[in-house]
mmCIF file of N, CA, C and O in Angstrom:
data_model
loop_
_atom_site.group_PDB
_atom_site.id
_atom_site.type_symbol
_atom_site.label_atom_id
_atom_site.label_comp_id
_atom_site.label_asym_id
_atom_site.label_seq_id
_atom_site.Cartn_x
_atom_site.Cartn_y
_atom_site.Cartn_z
ATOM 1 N N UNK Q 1 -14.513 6.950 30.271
ATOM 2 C CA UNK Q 1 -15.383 5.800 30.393
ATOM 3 C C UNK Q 1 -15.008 4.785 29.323
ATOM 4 O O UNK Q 1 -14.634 5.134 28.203
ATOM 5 N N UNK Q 2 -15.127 3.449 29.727
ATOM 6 C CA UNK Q 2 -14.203 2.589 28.860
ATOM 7 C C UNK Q 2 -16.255 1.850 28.128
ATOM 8 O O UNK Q 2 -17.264 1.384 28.656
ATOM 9 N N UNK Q 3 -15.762 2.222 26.634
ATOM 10 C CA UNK Q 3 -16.608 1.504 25.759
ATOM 11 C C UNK Q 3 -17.034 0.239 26.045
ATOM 12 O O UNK Q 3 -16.111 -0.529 26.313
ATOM 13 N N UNK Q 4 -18.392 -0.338 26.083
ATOM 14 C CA UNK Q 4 -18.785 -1.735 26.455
ATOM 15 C C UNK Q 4 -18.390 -2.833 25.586
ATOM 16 O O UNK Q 4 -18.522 -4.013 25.912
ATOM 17 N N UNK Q 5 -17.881 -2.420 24.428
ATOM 18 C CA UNK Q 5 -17.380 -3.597 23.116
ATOM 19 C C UNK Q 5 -16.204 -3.510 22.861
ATOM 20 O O UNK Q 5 -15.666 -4.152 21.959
ATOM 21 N N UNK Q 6 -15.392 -2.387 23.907
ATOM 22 C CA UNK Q 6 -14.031 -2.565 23.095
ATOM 23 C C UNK Q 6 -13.337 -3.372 23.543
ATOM 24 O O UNK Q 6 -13.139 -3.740 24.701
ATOM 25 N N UNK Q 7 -12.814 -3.770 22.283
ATOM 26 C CA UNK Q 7 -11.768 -4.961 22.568
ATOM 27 C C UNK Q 7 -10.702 -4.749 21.803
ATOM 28 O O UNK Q 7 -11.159 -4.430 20.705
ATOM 29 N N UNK Q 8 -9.098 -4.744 21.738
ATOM 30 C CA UNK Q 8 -7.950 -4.265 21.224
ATOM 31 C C UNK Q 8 -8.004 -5.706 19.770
ATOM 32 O O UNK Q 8 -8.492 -6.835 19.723
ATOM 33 N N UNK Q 9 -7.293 -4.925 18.891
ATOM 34 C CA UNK Q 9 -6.961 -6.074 17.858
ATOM 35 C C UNK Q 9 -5.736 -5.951 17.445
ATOM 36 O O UNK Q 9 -5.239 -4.866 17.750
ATOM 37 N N UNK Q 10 -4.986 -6.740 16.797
ATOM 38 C CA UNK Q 10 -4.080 -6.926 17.112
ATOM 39 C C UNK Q 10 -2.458 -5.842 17.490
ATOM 40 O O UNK Q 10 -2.391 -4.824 18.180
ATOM 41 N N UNK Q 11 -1.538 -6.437 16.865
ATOM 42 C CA UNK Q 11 -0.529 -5.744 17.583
ATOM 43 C C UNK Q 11 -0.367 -4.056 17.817
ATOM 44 O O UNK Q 11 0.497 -3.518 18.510
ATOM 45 N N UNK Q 12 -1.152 -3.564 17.252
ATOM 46 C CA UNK Q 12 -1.080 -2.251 16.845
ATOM 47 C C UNK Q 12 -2.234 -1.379 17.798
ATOM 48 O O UNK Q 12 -2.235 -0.151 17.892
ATOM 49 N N UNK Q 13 -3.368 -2.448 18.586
ATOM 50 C CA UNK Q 13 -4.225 -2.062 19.819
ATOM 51 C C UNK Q 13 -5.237 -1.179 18.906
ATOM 52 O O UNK Q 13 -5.172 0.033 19.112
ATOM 53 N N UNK Q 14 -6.039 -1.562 18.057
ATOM 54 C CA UNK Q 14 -7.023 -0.678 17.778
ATOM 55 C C UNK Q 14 -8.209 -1.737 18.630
ATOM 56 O O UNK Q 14 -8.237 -2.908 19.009
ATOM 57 N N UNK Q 15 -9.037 -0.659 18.656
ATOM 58 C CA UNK Q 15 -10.534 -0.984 19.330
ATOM 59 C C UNK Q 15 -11.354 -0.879 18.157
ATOM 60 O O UNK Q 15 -11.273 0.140 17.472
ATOM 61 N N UNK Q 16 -12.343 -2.061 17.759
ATOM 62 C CA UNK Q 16 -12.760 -2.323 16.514
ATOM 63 C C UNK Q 16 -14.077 -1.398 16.392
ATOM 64 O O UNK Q 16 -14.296 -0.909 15.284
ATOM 65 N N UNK Q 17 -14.966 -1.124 17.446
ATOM 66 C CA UNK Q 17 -15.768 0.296 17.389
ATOM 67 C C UNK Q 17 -15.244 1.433 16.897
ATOM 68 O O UNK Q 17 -15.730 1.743 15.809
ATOM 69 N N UNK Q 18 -14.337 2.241 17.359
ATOM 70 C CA UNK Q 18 -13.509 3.355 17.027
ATOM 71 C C UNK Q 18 -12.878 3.406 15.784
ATOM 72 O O UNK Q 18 -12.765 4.468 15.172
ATOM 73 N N UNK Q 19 -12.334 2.024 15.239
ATOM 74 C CA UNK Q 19 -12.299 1.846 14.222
ATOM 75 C C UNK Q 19 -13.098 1.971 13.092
ATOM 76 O O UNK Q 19 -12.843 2.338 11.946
ATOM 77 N N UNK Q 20 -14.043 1.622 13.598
ATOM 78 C CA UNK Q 20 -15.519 1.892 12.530
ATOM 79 C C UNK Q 20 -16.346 2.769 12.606
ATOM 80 O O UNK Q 20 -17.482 2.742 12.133
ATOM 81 N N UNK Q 21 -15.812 3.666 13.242
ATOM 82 C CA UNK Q 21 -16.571 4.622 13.483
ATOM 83 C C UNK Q 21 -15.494 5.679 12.591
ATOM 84 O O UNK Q 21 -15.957 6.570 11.879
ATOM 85 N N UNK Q 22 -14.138 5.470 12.724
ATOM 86 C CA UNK Q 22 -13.644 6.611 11.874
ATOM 87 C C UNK Q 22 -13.495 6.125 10.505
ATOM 88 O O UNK Q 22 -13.124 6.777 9.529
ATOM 89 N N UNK Q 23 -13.804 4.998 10.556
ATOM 90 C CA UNK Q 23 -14.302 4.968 8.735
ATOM 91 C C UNK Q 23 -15.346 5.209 7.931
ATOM 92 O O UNK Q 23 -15.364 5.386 6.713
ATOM 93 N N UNK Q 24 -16.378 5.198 8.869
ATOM 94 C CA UNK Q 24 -17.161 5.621 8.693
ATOM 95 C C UNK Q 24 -17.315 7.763 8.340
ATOM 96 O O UNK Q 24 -17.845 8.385 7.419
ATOM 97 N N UNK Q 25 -16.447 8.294 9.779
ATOM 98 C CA UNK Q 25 -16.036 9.524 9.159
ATOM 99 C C UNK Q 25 -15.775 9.736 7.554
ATOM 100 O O UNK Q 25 -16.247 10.269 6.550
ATOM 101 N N UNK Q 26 -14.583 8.866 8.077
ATOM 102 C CA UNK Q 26 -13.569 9.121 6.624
ATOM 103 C C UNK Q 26 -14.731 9.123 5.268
ATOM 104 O O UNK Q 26 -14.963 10.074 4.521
ATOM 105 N N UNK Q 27 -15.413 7.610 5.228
ATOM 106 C CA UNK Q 27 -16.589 7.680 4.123
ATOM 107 C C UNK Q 27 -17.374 8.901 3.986
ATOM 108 O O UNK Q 27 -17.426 9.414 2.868
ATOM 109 N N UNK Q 28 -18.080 9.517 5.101
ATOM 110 C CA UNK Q 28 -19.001 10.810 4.990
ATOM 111 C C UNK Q 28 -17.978 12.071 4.731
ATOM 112 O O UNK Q 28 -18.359 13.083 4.142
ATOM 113 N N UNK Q 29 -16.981 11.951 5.102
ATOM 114 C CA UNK Q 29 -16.043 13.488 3.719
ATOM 115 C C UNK Q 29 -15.221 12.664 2.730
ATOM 116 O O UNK Q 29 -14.043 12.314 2.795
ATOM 117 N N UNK Q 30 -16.041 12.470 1.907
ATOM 118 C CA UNK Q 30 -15.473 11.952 0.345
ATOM 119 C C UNK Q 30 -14.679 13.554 0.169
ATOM 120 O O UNK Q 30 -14.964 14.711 0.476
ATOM 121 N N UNK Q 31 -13.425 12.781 -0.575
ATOM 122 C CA UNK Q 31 -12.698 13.813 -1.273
ATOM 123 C C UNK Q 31 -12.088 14.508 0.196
ATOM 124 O O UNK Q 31 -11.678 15.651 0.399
ATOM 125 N N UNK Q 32 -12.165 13.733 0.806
ATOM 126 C CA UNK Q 32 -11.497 14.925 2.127
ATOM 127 C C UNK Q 32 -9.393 14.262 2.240
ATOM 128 O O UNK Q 32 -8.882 13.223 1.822
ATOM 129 N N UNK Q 33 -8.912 15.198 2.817
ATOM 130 C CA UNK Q 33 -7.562 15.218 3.220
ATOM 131 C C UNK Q 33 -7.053 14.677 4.607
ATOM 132 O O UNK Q 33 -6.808 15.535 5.455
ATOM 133 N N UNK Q 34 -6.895 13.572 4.886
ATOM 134 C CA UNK Q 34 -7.106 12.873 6.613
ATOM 135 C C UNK Q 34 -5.656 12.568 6.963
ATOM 136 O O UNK Q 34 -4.827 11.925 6.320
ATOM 137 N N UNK Q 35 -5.573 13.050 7.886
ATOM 138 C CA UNK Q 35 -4.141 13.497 8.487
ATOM 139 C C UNK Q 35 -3.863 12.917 9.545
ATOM 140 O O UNK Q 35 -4.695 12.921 10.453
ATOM 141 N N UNK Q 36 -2.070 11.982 9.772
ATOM 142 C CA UNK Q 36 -2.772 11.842 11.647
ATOM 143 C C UNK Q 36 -1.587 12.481 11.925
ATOM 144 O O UNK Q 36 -0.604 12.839 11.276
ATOM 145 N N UNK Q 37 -2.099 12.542 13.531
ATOM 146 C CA UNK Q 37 -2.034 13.757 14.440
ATOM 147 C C UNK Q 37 -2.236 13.012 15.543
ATOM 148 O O UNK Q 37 -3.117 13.134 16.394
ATOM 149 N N UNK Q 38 -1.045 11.954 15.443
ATOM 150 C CA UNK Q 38 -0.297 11.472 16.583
ATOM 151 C C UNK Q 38 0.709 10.563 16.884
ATOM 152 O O UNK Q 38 1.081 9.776 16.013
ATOM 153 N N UNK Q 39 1.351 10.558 18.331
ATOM 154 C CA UNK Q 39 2.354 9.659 18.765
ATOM 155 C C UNK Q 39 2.372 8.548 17.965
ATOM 156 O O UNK Q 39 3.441 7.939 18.011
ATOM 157 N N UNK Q 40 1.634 8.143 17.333
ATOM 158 C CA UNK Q 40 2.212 6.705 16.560
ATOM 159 C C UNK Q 40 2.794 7.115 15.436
ATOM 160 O O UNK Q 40 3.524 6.267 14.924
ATOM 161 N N UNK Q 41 2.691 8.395 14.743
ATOM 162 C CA UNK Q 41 3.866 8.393 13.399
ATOM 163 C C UNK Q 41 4.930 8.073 14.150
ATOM 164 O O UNK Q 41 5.601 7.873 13.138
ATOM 165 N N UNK Q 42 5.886 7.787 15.241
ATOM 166 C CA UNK Q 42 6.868 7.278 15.650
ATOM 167 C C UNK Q 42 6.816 5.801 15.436
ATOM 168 O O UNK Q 42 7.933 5.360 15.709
ATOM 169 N N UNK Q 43 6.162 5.023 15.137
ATOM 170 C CA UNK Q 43 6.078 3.744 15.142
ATOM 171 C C UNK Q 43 5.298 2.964 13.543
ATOM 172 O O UNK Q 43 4.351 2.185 13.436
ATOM 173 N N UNK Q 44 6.180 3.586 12.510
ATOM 174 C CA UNK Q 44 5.536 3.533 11.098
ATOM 175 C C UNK Q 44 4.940 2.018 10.692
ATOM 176 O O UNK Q 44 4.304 1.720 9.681
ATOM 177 N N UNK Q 45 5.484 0.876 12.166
ATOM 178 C CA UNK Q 45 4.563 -0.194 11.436
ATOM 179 C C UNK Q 45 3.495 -0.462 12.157
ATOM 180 O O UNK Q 45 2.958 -1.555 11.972
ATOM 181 N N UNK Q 46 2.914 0.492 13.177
ATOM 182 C CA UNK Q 46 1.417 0.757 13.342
ATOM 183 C C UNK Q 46 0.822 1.146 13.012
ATOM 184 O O UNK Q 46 -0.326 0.723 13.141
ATOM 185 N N UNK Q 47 1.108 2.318 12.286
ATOM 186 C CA UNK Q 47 0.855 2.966 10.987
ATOM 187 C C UNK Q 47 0.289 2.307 10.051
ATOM 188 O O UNK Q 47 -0.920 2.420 9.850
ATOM 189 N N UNK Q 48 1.122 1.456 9.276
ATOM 190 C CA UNK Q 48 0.646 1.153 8.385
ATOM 191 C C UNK Q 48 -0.616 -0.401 8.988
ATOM 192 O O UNK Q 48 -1.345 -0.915 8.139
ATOM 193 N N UNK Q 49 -0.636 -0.771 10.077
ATOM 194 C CA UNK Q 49 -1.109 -1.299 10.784
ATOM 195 C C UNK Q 49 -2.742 -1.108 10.253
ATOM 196 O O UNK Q 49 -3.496 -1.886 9.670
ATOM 197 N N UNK Q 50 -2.922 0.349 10.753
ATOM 198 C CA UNK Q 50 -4.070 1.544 11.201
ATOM 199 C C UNK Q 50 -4.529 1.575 9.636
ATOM 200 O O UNK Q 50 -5.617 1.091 9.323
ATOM 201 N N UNK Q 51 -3.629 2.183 8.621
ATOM 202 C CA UNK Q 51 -3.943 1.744 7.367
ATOM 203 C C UNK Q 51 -4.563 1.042 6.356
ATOM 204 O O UNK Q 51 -5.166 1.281 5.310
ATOM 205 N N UNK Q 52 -4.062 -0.319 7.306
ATOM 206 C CA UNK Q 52 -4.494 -1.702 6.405
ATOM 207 C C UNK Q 52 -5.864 -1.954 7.100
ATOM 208 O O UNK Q 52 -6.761 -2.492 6.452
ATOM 209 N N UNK Q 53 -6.055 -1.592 8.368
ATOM 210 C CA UNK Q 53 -7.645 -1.649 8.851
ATOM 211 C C UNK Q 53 -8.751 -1.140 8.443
ATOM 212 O O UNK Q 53 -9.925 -1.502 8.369
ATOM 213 N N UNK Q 54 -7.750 0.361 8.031
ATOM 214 C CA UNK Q 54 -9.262 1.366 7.696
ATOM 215 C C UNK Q 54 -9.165 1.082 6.265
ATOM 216 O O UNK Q 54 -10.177 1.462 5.676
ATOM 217 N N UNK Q 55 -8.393 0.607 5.597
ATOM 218 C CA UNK Q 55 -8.434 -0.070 4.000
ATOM 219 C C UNK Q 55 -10.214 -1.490 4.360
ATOM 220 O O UNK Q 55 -11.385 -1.678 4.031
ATOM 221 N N UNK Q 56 -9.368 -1.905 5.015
ATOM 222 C CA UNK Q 56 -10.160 -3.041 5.450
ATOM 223 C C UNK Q 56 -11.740 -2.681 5.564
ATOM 224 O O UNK Q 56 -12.507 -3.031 4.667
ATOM 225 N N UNK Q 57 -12.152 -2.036 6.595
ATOM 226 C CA UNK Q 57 -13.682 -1.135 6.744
ATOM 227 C C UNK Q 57 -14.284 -0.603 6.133
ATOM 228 O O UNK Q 57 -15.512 -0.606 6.055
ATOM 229 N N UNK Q 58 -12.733 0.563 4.986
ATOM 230 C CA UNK Q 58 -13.370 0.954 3.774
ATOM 231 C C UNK Q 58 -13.776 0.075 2.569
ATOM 232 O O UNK Q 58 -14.826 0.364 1.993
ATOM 233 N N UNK Q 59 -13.291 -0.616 2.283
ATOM 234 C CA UNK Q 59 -13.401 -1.746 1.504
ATOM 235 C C UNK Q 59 -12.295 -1.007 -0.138
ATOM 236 O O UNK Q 59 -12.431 -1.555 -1.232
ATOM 237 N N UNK Q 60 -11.594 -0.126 -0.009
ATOM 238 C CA UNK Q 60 -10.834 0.504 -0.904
ATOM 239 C C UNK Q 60 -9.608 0.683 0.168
ATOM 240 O O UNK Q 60 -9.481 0.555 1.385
ATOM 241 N N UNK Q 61 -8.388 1.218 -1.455
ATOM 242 C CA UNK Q 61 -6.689 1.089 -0.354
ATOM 243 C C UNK Q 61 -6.870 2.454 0.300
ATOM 244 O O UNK Q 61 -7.727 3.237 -0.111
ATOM 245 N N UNK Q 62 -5.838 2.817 1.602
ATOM 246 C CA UNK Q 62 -6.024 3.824 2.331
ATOM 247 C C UNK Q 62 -4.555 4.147 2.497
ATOM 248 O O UNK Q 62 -3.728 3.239 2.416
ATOM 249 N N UNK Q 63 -4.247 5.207 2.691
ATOM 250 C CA UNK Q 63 -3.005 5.811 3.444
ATOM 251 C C UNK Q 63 -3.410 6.955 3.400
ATOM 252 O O UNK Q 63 -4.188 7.401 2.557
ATOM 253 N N UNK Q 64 -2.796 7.689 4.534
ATOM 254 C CA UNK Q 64 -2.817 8.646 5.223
ATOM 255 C C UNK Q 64 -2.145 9.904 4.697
ATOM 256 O O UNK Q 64 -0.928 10.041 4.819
ATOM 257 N N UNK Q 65 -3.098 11.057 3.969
ATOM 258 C CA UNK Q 65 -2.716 12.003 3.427
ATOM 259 C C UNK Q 65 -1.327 12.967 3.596
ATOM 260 O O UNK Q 65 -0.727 13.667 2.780
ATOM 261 N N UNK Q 66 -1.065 12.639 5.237
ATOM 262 C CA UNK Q 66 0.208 13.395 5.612
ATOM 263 C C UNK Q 66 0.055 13.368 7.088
ATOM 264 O O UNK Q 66 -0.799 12.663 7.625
ATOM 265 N N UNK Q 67 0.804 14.063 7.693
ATOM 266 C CA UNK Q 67 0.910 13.885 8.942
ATOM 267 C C UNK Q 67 1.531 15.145 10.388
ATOM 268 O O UNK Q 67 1.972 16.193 9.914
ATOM 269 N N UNK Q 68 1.552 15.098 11.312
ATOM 270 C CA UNK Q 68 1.730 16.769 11.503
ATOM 271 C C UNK Q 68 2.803 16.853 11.849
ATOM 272 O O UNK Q 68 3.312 17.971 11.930
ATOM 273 N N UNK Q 69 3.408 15.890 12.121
ATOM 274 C CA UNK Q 69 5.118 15.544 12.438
ATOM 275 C C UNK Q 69 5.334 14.871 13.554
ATOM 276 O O UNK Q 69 4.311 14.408 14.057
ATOM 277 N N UNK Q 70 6.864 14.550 14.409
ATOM 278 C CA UNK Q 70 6.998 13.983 15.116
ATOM 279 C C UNK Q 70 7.923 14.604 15.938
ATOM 280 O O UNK Q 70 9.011 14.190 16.337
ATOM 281 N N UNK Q 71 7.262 15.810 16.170
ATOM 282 C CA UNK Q 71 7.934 16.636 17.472
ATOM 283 C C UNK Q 71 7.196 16.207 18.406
ATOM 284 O O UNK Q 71 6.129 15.625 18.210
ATOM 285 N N UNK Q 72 7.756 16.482 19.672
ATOM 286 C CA UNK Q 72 7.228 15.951 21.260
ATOM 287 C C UNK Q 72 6.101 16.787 21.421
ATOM 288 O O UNK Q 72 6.092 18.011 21.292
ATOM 289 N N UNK Q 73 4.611 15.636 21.874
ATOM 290 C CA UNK Q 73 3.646 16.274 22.403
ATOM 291 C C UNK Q 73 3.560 15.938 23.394
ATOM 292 O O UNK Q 73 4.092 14.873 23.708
ATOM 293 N N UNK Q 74 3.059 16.472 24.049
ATOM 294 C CA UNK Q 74 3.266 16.304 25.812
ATOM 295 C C UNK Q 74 1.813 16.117 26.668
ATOM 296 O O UNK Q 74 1.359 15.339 27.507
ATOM 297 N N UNK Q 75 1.267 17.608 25.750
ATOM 298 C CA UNK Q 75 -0.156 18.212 26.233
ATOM 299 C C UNK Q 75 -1.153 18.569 25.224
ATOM 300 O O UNK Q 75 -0.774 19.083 24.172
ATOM 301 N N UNK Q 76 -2.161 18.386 25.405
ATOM 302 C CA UNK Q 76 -3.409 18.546 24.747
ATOM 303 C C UNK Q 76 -3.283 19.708 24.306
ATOM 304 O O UNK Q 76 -3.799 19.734 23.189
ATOM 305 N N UNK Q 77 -2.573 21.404 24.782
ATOM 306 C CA UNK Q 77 -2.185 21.803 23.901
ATOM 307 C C UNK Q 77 -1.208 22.011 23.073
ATOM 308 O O UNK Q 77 -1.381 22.794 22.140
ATOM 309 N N UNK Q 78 -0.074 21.398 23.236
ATOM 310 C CA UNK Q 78 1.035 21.047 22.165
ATOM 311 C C UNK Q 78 0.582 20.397 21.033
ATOM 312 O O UNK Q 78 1.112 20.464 19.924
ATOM 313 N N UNK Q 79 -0.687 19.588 21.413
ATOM 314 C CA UNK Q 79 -0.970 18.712 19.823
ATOM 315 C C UNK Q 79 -1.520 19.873 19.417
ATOM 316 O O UNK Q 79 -0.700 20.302 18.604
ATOM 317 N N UNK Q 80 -2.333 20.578 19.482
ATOM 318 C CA UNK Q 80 -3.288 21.664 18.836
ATOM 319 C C UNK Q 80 -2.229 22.666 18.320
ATOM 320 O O UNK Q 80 -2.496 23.255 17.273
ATOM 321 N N UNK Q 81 -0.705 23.000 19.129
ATOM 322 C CA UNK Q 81 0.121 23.590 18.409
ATOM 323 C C UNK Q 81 0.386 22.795 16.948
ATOM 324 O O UNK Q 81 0.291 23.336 15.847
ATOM 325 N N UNK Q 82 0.707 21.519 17.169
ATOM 326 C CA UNK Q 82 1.133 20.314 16.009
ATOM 327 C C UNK Q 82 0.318 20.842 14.906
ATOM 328 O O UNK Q 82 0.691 21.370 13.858
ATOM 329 N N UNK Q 83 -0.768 20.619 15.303
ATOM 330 C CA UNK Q 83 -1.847 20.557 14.252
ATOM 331 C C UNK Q 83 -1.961 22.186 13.509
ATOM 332 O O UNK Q 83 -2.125 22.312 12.296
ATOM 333 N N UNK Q 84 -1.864 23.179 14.305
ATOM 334 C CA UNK Q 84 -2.221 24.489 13.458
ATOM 335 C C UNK Q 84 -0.805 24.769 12.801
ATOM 336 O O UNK Q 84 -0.967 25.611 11.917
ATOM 337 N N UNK Q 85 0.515 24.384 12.896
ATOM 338 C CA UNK Q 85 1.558 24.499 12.351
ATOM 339 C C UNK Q 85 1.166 23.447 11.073
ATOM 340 O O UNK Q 85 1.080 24.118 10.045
ATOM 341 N N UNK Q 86 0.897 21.986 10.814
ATOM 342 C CA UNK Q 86 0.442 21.888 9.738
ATOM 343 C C UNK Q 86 -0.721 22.344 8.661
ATOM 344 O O UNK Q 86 -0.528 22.286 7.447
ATOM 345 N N UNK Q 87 -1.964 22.808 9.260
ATOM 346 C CA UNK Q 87 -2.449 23.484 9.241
ATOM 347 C C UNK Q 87 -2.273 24.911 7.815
ATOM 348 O O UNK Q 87 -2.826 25.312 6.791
ATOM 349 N N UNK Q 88 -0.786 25.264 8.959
ATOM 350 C CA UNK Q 88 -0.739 26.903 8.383
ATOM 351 C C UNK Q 88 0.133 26.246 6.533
ATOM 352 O O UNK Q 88 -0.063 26.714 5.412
ATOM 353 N N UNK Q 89 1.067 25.040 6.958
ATOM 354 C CA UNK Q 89 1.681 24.616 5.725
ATOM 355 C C UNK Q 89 0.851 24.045 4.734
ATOM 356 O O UNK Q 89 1.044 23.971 3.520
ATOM 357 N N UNK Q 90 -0.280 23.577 5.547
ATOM 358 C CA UNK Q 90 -1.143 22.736 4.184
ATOM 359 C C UNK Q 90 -2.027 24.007 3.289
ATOM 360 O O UNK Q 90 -2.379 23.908 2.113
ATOM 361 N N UNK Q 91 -2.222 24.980 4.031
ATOM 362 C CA UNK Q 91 -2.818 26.595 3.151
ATOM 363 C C UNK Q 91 -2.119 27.125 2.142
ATOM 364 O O UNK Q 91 -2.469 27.456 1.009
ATOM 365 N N UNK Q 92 -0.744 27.178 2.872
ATOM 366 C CA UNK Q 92 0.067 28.184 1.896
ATOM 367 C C UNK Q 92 0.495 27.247 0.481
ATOM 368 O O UNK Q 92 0.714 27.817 -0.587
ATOM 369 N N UNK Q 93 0.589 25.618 0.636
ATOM 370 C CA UNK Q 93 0.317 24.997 -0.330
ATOM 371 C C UNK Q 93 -0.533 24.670 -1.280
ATOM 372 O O UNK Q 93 -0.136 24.432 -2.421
ATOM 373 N N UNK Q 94 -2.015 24.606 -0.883
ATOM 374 C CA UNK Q 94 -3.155 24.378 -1.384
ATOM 375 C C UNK Q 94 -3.691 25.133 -2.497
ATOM 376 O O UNK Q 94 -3.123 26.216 -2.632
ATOM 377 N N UNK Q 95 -4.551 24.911 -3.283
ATOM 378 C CA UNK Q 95 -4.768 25.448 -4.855
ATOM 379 C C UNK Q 95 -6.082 26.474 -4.036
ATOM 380 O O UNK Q 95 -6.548 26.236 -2.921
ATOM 381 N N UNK Q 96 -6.320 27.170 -4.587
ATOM 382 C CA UNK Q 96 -7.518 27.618 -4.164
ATOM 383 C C UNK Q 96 -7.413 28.777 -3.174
ATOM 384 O O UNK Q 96 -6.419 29.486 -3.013
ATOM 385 N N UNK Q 97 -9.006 28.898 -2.302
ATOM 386 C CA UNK Q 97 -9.040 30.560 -1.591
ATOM 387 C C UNK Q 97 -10.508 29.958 -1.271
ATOM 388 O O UNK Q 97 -11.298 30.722 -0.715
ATOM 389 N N UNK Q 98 -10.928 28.651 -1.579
ATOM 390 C CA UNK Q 98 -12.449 28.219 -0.914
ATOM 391 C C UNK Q 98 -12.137 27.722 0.761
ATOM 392 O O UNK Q 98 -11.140 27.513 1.452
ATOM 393 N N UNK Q 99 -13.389 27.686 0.903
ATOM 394 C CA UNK Q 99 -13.069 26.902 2.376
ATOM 395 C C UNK Q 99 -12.546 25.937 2.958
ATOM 396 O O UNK Q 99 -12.761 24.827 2.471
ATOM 397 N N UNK Q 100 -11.876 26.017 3.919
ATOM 398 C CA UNK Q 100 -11.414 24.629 4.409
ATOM 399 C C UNK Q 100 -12.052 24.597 5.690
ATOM 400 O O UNK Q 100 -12.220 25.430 6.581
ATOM 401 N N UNK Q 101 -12.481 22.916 5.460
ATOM 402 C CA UNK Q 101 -12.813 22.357 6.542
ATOM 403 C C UNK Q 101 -12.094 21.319 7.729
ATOM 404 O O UNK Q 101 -11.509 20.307 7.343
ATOM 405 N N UNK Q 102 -12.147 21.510 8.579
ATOM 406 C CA UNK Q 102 -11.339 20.958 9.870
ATOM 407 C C UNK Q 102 -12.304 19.581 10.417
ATOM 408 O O UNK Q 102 -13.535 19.572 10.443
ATOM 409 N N UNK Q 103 -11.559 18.648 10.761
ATOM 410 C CA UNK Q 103 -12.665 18.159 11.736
ATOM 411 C C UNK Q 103 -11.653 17.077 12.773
ATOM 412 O O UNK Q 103 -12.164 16.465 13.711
#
């Protein structure tokens, strides 16, 4: 179902709801690790596009903690492969043995 306010901005096609809505995420896990986990790491100046927006919403600088790579996803579950392969690398790196949270 297509959102009643969305409207694309510029070259990079964000929808300015969705936009503010994941900055809003991002704000409610302070201290959190935000990863993306998708087809556009192929296209690093949408990226930084996506960046300079949610800098923008947040009202502080933003970049993107890391990313799950840029092997071919195809299917809804290939990304979920993407994602638990970074996942398993961001553990065996991480300080600690507390919980991690997903979202």
């Amino acid at each position: 179902e297509r959102h009643p306010t969305a409207a694309c901005k510029g070259h990079a096609q964000l929808v300015g709801p969705f936009l503010e809505r994941l900055a809003k995420l991002i704000q409610m896990a302070k201290g959190s690790h935000v990863v993306l986990a998708s087809k556009w790491q192929e296209h690093p100046s949408k990226v930084a596009y996506l960046e300079g927006a949610l800098a923008q919403e947040l009202g502080v600088d933003f970049l993107f903690h890391g990313s799950t790579g840029r092997e071919e996803v195809k299917t809804p579950a290939s990304r979920l492969q993407s994602m638990a392969r970074y996942l398993e690398e961001f553990c065996r790196r991480r300080d600690g043995n507390g919980p991690l949270k997903v979202l």
